[in-house]
PDB file of C-alpha atoms in Angstrom:
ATOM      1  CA  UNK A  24      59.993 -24.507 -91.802  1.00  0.00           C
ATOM      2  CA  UNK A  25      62.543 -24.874 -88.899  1.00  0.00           C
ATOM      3  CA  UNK A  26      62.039 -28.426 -87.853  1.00  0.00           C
ATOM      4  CA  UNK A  27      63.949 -29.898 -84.572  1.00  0.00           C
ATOM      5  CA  UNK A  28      64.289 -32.539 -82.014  1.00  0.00           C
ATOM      6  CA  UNK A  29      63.827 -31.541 -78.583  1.00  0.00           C
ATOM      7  CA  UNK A  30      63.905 -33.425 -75.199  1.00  0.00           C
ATOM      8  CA  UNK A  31      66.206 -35.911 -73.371  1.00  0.00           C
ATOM      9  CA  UNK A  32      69.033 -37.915 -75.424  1.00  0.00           C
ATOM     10  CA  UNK A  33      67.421 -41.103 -77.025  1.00  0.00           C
ATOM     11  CA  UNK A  34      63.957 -39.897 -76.402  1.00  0.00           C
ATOM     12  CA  UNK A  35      63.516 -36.742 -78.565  1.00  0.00           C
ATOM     13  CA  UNK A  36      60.443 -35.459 -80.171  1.00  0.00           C
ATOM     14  CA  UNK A  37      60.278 -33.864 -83.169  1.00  0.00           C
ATOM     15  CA  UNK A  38      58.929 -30.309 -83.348  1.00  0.00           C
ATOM     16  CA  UNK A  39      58.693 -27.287 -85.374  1.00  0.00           C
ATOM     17  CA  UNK A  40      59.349 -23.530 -84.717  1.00  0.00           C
ATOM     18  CA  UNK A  41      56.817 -21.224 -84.882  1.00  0.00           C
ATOM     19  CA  UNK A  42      56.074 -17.571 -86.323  1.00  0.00           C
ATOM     20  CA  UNK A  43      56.387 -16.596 -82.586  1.00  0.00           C
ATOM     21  CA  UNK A  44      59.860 -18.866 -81.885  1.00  0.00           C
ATOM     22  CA  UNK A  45      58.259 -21.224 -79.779  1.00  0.00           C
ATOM     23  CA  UNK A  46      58.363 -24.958 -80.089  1.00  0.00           C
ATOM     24  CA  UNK A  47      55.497 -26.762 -81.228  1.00  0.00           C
ATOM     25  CA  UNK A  48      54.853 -30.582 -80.527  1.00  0.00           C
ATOM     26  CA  UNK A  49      55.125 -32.784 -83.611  1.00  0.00           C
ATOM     27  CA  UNK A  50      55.329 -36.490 -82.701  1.00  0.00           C
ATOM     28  CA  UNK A  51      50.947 -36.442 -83.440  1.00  0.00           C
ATOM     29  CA  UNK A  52      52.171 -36.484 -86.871  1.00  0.00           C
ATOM     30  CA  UNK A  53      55.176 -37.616 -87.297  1.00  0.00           C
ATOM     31  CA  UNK A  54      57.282 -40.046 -84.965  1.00  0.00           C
ATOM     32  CA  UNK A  55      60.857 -38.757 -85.238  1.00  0.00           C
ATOM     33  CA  UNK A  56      63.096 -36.560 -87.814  1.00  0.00           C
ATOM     34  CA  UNK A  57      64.837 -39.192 -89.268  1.00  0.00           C
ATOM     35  CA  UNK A  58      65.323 -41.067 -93.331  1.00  0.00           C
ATOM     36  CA  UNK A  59      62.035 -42.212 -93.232  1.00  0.00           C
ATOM     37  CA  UNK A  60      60.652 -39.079 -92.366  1.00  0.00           C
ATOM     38  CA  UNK A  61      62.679 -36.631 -93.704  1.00  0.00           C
ATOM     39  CA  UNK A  62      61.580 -35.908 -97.317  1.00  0.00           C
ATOM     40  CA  UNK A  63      59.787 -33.714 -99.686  1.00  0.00           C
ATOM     41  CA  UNK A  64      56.276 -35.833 -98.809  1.00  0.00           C
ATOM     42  CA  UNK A  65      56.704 -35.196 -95.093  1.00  0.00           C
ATOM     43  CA  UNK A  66      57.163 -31.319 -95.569  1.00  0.00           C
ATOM     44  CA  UNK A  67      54.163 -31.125 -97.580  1.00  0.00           C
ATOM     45  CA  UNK A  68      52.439 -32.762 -94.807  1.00  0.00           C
ATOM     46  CA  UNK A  69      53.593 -30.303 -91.716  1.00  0.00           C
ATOM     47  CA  UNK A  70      52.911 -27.298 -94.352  1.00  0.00           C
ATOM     48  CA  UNK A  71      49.358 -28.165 -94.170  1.00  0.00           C
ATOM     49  CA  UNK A  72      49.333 -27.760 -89.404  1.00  0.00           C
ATOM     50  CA  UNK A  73      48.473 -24.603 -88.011  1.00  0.00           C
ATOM     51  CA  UNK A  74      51.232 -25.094 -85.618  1.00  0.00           C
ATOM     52  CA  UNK A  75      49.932 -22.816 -82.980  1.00  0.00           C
ATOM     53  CA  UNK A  76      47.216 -25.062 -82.423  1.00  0.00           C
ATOM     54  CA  UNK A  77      49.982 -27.600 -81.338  1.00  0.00           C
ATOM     55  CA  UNK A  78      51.468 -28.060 -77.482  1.00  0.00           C
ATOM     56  CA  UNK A  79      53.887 -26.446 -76.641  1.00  0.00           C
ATOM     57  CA  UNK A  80      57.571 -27.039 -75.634  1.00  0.00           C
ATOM     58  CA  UNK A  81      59.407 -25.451 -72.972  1.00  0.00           C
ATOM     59  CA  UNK A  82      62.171 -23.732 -75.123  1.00  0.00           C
ATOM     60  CA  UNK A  83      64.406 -24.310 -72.531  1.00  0.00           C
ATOM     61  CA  UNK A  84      64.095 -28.321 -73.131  1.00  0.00           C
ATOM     62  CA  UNK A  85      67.351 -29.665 -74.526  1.00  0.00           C
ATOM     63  CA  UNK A  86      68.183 -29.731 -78.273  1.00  0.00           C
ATOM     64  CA  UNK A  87      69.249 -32.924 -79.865  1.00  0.00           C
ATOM     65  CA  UNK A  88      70.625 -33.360 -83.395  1.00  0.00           C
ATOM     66  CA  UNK A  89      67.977 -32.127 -86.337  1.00  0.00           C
ATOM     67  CA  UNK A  90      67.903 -35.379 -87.638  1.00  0.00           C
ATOM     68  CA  UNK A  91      68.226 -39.182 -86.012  1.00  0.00           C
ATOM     69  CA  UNK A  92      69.992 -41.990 -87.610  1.00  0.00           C
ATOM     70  CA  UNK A  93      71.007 -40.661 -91.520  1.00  0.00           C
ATOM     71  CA  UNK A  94      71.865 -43.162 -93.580  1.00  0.00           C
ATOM     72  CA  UNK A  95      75.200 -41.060 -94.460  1.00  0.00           C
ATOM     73  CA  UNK A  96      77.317 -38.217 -93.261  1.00  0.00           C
ATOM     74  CA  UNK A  97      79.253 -37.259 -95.781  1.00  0.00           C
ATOM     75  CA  UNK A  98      81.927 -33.993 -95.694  1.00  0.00           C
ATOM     76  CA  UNK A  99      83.496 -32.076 -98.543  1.00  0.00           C
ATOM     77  CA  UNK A 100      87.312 -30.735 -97.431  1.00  0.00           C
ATOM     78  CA  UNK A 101      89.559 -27.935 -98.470  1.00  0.00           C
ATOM     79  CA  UNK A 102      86.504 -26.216 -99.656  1.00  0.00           C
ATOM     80  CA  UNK A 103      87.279 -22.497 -98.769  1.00  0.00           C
ATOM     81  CA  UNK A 104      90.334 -21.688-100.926  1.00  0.00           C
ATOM     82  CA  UNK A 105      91.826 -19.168 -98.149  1.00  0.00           C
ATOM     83  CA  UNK A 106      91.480 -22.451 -95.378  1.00  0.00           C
ATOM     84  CA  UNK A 107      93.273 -24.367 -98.259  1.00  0.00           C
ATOM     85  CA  UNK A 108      96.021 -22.161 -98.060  1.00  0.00           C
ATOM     86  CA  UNK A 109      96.283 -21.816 -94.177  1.00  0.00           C
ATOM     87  CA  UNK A 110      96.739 -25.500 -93.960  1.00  0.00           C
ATOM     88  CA  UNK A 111      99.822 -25.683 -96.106  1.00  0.00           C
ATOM     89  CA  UNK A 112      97.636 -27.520 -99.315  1.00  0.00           C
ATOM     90  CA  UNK A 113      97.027 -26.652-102.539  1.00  0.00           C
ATOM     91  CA  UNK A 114      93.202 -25.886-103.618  1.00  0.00           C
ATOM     92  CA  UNK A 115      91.696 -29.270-105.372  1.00  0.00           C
ATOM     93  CA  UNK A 116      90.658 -29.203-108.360  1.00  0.00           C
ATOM     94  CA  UNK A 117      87.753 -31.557-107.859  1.00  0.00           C
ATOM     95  CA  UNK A 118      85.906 -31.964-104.409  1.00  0.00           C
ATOM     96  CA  UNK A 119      87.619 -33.926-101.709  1.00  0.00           C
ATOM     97  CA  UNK A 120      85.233 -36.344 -99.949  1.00  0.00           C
ATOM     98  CA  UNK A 121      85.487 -38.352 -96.965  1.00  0.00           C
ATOM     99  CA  UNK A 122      82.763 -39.222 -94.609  1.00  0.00           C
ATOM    100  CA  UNK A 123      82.193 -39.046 -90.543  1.00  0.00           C
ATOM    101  CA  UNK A 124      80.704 -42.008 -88.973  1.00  0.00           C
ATOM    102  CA  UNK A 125      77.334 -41.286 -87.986  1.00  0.00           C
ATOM    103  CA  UNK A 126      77.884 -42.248 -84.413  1.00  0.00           C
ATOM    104  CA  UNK A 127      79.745 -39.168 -84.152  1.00  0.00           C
ATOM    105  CA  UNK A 128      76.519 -36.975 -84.683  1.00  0.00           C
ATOM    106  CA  UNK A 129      75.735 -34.824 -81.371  1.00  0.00           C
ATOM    107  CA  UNK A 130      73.047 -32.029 -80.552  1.00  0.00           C
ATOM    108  CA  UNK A 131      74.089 -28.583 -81.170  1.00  0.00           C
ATOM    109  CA  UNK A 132      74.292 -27.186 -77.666  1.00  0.00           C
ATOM    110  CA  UNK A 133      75.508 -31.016 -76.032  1.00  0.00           C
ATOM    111  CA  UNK A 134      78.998 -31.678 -74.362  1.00  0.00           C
ATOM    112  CA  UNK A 135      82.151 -32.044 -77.258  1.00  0.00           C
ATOM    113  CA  UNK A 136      84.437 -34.920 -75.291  1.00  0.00           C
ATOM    114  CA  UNK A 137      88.092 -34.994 -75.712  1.00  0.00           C
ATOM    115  CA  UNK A 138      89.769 -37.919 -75.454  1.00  0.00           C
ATOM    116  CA  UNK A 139      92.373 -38.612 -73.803  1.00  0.00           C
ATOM    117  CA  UNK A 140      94.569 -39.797 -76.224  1.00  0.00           C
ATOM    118  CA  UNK A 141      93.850 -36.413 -78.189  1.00  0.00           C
ATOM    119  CA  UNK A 142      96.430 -33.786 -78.491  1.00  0.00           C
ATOM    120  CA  UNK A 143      95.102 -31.468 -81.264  1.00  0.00           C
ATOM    121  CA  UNK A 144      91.266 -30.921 -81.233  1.00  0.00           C
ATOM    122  CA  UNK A 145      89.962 -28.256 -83.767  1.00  0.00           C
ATOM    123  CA  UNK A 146      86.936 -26.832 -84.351  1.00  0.00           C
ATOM    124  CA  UNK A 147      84.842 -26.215 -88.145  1.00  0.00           C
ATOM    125  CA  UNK A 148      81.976 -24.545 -88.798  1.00  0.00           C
ATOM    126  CA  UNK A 149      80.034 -25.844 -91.619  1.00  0.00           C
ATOM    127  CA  UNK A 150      77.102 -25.513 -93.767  1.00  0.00           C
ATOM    128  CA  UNK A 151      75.174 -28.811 -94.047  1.00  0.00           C
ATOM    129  CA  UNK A 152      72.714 -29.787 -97.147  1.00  0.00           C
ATOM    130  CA  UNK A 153      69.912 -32.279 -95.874  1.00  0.00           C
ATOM    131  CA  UNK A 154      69.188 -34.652 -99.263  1.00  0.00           C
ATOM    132  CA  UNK A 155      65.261 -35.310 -99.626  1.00  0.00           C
ATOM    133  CA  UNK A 156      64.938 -38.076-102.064  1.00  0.00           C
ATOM    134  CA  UNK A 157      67.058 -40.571-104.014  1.00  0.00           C
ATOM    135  CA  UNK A 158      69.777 -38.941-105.579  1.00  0.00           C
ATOM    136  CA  UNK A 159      72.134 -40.597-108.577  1.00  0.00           C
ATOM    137  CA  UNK A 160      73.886 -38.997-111.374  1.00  0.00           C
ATOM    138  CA  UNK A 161      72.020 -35.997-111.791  1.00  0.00           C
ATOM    139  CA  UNK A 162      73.128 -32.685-113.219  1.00  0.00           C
ATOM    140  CA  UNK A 163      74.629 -29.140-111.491  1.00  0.00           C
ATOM    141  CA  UNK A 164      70.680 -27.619-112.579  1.00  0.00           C
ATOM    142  CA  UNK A 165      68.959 -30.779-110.886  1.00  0.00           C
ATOM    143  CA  UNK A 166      70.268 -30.825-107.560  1.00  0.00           C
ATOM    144  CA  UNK A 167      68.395 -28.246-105.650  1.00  0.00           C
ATOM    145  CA  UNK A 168      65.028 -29.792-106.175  1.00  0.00           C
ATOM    146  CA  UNK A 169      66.294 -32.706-104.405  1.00  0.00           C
ATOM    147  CA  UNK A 170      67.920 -31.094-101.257  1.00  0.00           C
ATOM    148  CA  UNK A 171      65.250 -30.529 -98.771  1.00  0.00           C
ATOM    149  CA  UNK A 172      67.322 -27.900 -96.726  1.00  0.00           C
ATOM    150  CA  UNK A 173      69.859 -27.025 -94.584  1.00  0.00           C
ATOM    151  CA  UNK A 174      71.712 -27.024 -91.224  1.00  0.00           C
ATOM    152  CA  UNK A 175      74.904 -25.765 -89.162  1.00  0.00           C
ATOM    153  CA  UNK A 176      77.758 -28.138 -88.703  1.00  0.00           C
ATOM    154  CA  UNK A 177      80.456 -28.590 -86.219  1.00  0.00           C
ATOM    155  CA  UNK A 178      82.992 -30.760 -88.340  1.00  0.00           C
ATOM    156  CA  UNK A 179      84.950 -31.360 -85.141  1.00  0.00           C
ATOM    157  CA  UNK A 180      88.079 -32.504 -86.051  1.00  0.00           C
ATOM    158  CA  UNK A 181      90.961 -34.220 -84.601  1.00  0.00           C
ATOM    159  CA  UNK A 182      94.126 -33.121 -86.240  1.00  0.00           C
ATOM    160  CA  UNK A 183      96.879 -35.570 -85.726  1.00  0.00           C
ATOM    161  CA  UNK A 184      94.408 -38.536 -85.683  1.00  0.00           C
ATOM    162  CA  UNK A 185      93.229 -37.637 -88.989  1.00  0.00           C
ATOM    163  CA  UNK A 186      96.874 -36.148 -90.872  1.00  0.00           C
ATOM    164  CA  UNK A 187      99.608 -37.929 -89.021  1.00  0.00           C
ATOM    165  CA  UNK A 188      97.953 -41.734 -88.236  1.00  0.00           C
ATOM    166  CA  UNK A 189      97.928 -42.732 -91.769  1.00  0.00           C
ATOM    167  CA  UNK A 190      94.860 -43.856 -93.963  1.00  0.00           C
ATOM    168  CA  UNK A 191      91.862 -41.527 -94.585  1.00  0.00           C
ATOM    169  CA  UNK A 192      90.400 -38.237 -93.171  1.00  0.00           C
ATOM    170  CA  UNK A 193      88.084 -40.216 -91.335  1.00  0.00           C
ATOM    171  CA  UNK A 194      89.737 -41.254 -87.939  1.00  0.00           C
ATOM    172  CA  UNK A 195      90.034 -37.702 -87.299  1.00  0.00           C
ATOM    173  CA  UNK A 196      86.070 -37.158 -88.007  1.00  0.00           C
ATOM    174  CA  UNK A 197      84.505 -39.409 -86.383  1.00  0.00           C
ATOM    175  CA  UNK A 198      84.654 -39.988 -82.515  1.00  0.00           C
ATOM    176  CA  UNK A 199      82.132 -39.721 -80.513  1.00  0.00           C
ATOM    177  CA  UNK A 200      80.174 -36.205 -80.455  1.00  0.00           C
ATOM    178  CA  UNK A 201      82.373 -34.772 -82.877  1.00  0.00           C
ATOM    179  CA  UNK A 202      79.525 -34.142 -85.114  1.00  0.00           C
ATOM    180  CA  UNK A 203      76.784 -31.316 -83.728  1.00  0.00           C
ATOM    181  CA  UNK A 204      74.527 -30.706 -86.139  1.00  0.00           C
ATOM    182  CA  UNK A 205      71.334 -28.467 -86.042  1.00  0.00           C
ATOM    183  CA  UNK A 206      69.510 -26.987 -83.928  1.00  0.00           C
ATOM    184  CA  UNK A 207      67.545 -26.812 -87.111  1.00  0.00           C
ATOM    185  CA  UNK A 208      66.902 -28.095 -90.260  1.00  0.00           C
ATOM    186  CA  UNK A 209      65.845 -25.450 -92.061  1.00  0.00           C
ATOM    187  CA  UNK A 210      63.844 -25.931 -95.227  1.00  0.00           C
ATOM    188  CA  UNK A 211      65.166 -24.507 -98.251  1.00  0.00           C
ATOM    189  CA  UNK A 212      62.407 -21.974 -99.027  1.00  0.00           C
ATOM    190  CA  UNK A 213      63.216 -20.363 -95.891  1.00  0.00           C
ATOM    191  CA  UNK A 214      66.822 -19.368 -97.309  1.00  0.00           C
ATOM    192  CA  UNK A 215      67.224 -16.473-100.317  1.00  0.00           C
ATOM    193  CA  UNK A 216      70.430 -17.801-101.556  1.00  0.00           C
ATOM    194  CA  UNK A 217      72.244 -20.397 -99.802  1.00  0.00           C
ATOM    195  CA  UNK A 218      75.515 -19.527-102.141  1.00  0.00           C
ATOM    196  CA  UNK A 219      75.661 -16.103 -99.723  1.00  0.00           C
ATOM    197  CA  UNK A 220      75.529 -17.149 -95.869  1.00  0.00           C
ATOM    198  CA  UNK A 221      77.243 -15.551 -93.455  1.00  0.00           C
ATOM    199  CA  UNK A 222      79.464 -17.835 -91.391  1.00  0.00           C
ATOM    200  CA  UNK A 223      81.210 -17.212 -87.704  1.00  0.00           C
ATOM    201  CA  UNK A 224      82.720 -19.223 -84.732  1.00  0.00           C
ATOM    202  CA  UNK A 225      84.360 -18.093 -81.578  1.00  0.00           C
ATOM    203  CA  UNK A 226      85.972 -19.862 -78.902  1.00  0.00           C
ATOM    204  CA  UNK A 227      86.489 -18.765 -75.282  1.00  0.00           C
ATOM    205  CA  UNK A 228      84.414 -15.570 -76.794  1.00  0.00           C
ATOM    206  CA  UNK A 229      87.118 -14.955 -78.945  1.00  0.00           C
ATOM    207  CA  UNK A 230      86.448 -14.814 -82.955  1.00  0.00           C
ATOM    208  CA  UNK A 231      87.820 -17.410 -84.919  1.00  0.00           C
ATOM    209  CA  UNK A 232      86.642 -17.991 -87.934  1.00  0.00           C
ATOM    210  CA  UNK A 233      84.310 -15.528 -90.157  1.00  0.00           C
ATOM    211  CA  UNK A 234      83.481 -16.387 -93.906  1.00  0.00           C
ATOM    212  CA  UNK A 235      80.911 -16.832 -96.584  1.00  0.00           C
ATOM    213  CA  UNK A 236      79.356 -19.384 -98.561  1.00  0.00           C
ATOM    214  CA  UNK A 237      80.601 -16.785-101.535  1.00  0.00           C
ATOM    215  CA  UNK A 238      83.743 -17.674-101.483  1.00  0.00           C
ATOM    216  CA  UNK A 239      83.226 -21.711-101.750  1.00  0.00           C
ATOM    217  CA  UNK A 240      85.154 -23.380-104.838  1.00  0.00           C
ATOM    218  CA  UNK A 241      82.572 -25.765-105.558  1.00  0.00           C
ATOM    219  CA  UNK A 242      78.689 -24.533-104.439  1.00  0.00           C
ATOM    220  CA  UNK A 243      76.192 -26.656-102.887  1.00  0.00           C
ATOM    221  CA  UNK A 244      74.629 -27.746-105.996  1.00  0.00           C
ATOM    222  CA  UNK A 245      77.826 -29.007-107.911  1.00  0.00           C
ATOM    223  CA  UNK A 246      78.760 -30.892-104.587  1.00  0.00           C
ATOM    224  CA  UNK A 247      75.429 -32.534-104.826  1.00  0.00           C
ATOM    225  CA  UNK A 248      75.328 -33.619-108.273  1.00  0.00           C
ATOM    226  CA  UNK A 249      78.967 -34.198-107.972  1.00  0.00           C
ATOM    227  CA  UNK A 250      78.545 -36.881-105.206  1.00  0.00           C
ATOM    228  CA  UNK A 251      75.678 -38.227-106.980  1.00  0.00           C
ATOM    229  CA  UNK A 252      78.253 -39.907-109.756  1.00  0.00           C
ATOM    230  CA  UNK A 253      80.032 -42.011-107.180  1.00  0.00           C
ATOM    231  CA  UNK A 254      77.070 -42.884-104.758  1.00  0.00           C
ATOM    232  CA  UNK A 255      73.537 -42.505-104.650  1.00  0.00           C
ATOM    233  CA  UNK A 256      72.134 -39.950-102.130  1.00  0.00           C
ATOM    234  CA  UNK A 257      69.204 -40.972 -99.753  1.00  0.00           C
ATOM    235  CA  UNK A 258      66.612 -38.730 -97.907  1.00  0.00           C
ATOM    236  CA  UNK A 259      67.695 -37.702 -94.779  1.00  0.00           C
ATOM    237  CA  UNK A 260      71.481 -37.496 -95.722  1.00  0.00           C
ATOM    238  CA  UNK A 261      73.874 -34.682 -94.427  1.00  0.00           C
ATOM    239  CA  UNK A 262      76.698 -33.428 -96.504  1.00  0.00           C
ATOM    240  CA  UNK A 263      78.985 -30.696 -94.485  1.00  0.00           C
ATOM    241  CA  UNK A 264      80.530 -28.749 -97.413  1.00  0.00           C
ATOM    242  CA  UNK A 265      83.729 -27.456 -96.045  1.00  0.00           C
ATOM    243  CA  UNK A 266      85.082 -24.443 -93.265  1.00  0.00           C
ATOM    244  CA  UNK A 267      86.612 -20.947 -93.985  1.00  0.00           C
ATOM    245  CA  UNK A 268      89.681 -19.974 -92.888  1.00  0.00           C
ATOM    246  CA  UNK A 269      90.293 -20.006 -88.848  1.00  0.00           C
ATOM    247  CA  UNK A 270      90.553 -23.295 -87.560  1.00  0.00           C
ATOM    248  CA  UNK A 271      93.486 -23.997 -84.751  1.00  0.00           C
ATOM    249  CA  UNK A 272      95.773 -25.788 -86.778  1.00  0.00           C
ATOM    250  CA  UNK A 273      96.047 -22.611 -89.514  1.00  0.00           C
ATOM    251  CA  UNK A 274      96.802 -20.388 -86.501  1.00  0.00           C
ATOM    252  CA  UNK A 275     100.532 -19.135 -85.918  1.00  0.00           C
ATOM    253  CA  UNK A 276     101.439 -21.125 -83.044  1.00  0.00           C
ATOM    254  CA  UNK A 277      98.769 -23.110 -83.364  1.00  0.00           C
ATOM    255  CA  UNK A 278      96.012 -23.257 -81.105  1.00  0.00           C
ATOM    256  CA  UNK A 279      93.929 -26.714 -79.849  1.00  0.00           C
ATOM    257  CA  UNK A 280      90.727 -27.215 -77.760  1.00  0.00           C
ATOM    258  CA  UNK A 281      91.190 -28.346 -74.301  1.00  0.00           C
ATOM    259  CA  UNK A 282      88.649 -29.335 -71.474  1.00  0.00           C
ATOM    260  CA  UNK A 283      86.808 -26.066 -70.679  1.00  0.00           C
ATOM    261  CA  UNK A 284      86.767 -24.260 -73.437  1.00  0.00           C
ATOM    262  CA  UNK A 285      83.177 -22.985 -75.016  1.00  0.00           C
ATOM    263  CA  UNK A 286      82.328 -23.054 -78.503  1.00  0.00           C
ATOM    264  CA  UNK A 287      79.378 -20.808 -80.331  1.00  0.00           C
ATOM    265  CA  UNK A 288      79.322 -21.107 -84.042  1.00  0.00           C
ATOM    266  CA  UNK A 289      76.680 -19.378 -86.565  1.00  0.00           C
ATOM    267  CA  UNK A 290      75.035 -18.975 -90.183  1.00  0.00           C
ATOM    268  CA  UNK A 291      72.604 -16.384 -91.249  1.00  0.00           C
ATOM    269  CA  UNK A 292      69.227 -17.871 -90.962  1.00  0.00           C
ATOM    270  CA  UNK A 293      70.342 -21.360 -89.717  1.00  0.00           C
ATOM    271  CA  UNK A 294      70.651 -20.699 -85.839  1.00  0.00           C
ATOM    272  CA  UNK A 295      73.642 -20.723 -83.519  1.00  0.00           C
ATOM    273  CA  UNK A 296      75.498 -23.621 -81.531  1.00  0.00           C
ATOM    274  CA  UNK A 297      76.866 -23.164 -77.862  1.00  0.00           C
ATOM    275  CA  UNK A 298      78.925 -26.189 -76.459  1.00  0.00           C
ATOM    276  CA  UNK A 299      81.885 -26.738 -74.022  1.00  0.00           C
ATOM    277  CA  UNK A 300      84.623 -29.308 -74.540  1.00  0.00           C
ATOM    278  CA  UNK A 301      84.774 -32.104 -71.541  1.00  0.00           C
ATOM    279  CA  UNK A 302      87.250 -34.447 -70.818  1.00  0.00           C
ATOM    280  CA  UNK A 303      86.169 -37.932 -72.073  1.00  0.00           C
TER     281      UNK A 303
END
C-alpha cells in the first residue's frame, strides 16, 4: 500500500492510493498515520477495504508528512562511501547515528525556510525505513519483519551549524522544516529489493545527486538491528539511512541553497518531492 496524509497543515487525513492513483479517504477507519496507528495490525486492517469504494480526494489537495508525531527520527551519516570521500572523512567502520528533532519533520512538497542566521544550507536525499513494532536487540536476519516500509527523505542540512558550532550533528538537522518526508509510506511488499533503489535530486533543474541503495556500507537491515543494541525501536519510527554523493558542500566551490531555489528529489517506487526554499 501507499498510505498518505492529505489536506491542510494540522488537519490532515489519512488516505491511501489507489490501483488508479487516486486518493482514497481513510479517516472512517483510521484517525491519523501516526505511532499508534502505524503498525503491522493497522496494515492488515486497510488490506482488507476495497478502496475504490472510498471518497475520494482531490489529488491536487496538499501533501503533509506520511506520518504525524514519531516517537523518533533517527539518521545514519557518511553512509555512501563516495559522499564519505567528497566531504573530506574517512568511511566509518560502524554506523554513525545522530537524530533530527521531530519538529523539524515537513510535507514533501511544503516550503524549506532558511534562516537567517544560515549561511550554508544543503540538501540530502534519503531513503527512510518506517519501524512497525517494538524493536530491541535483534539480529541482521530479524529486522525486516519488523520494518513496515519505506519513504523518501530530505535530510536538510545546515552545514556550518552542524560541523563548525561544536557538539553533535544535530543542530544542523533539526530546524524547522528541515525534515520532508513522504509523500508516501510505502509498504514493504510493494518494493522488490529495497538494497537496489534508484536515487536522484536536482536543484534549480539541475542534477545533483544520482546513486543507489547498492552502494550503501551498511544496508537497511544491519542499520536496523544495529540501532536496536543501543535503543529500542517503536512503531511509527523513521530512520533516514544516509545520501550519495552530490550534496553542496562536496561540490568544487561549493554550492548552498538560497531563497528561491526549487528542490525535486526521487527513489524508484517511493514517489518524488518538489519544494522551494523561503526566507524564514
Amino acid at each position: 500500500m501507499k498510505l498518505l496524509r492529505v489536506g491542510v497543515k494540522g488537519k490532515e487525513k489519512p488516505a491511501a492510493l489507489d490501483k488508479n492513483g487516486k486518493f482514497r479517504d481513510l479517516s472512517s477507519h483510521i484517525t491519523d498515520l501516526n505511532s499508534d496507528t502505524v503498525n503491522f495490525e493497522t496494515i492488515k486492517k486497510l488490506e482488507s477495504i476495497d478502496l475504490e469504494s472510498l471518497t475520494e480526494i482531490s489529488n491536487s489537495e496538499r501533501i503533509g508528512a506520511c506520518i504525524n508525531k514519531p516517537g523518533k527520527f533517527v539518521a545514519i551519516g557518511l553512509n555512501y562511501s563516495d559522499h564519505a570521500a567528497e566531504s573530506g572523512m574517512d568511511a566509518p567502520s560502524e554506523p554513525i547515528v545522530f537524530m533530527k528533532a521531530t519538529s523539524s519533520i515537513n510535507g514533501p512538497n511544503d516550503d524549506i525556510e532558511i534562516s537567517k542566521d544560515s549561511k550554508e544550507l544543503d540538501w540530502e536525499v534519503e531513503l527512510g525505513i518506517i519501524i512497525g513494532k517494538d524493536t530491541k536487540n535483534i539480529s541482521e536476519k530479524e529486522a525486516e519483519n519488523h520494518i513496515l516500509g519505506y519513504c523518501l527523505v530530505n535530510d536538510v542540512s545546515e552545514r556550518e551549524w552542524q560541523l563548525k558550532k561544536m557538539g553533535q550533528w544535530v543542530k544542523g538537522k533539526s530546524h524547522d522544516t528541515y525534515g520532508p518526508i513522504g509523500p508516501y509510506l510505502v509498504t514493504k511488499n510493494e518494493i522488490s529489493d529495497i538494497n537496489s533503489l534508484n536515487l536522484s535530486l536536482d536543484v534549480n533543474g539541475q542534477r545533483m545527486q544520482t546513486g543507489n541503495t547498492d552502494k550503501m556500507i551498511f544496508n537497511v537491515f544491519f542499520i536496523v538491528s544495529y540501532l536496536s543494541k543501543y535503543m529500542t525501536l517503536q512503531a511509527g519510527d523513521i530512520i533516514t539511512t544516509g545520501t550519495p554523493p552530490g550534496v553542496g558542500m562536496g561540490k568544487k566551490p561549493q554550492v548552498f541553497l538560497k531563497a528561491g531555489d526549487t528542490i525535486r528529489l526521487s527513489i524508484d517506487n517511493l514517489g518524488e518531492q518538489n519544494s522551494k526554499v523561503v526566507a524564514e
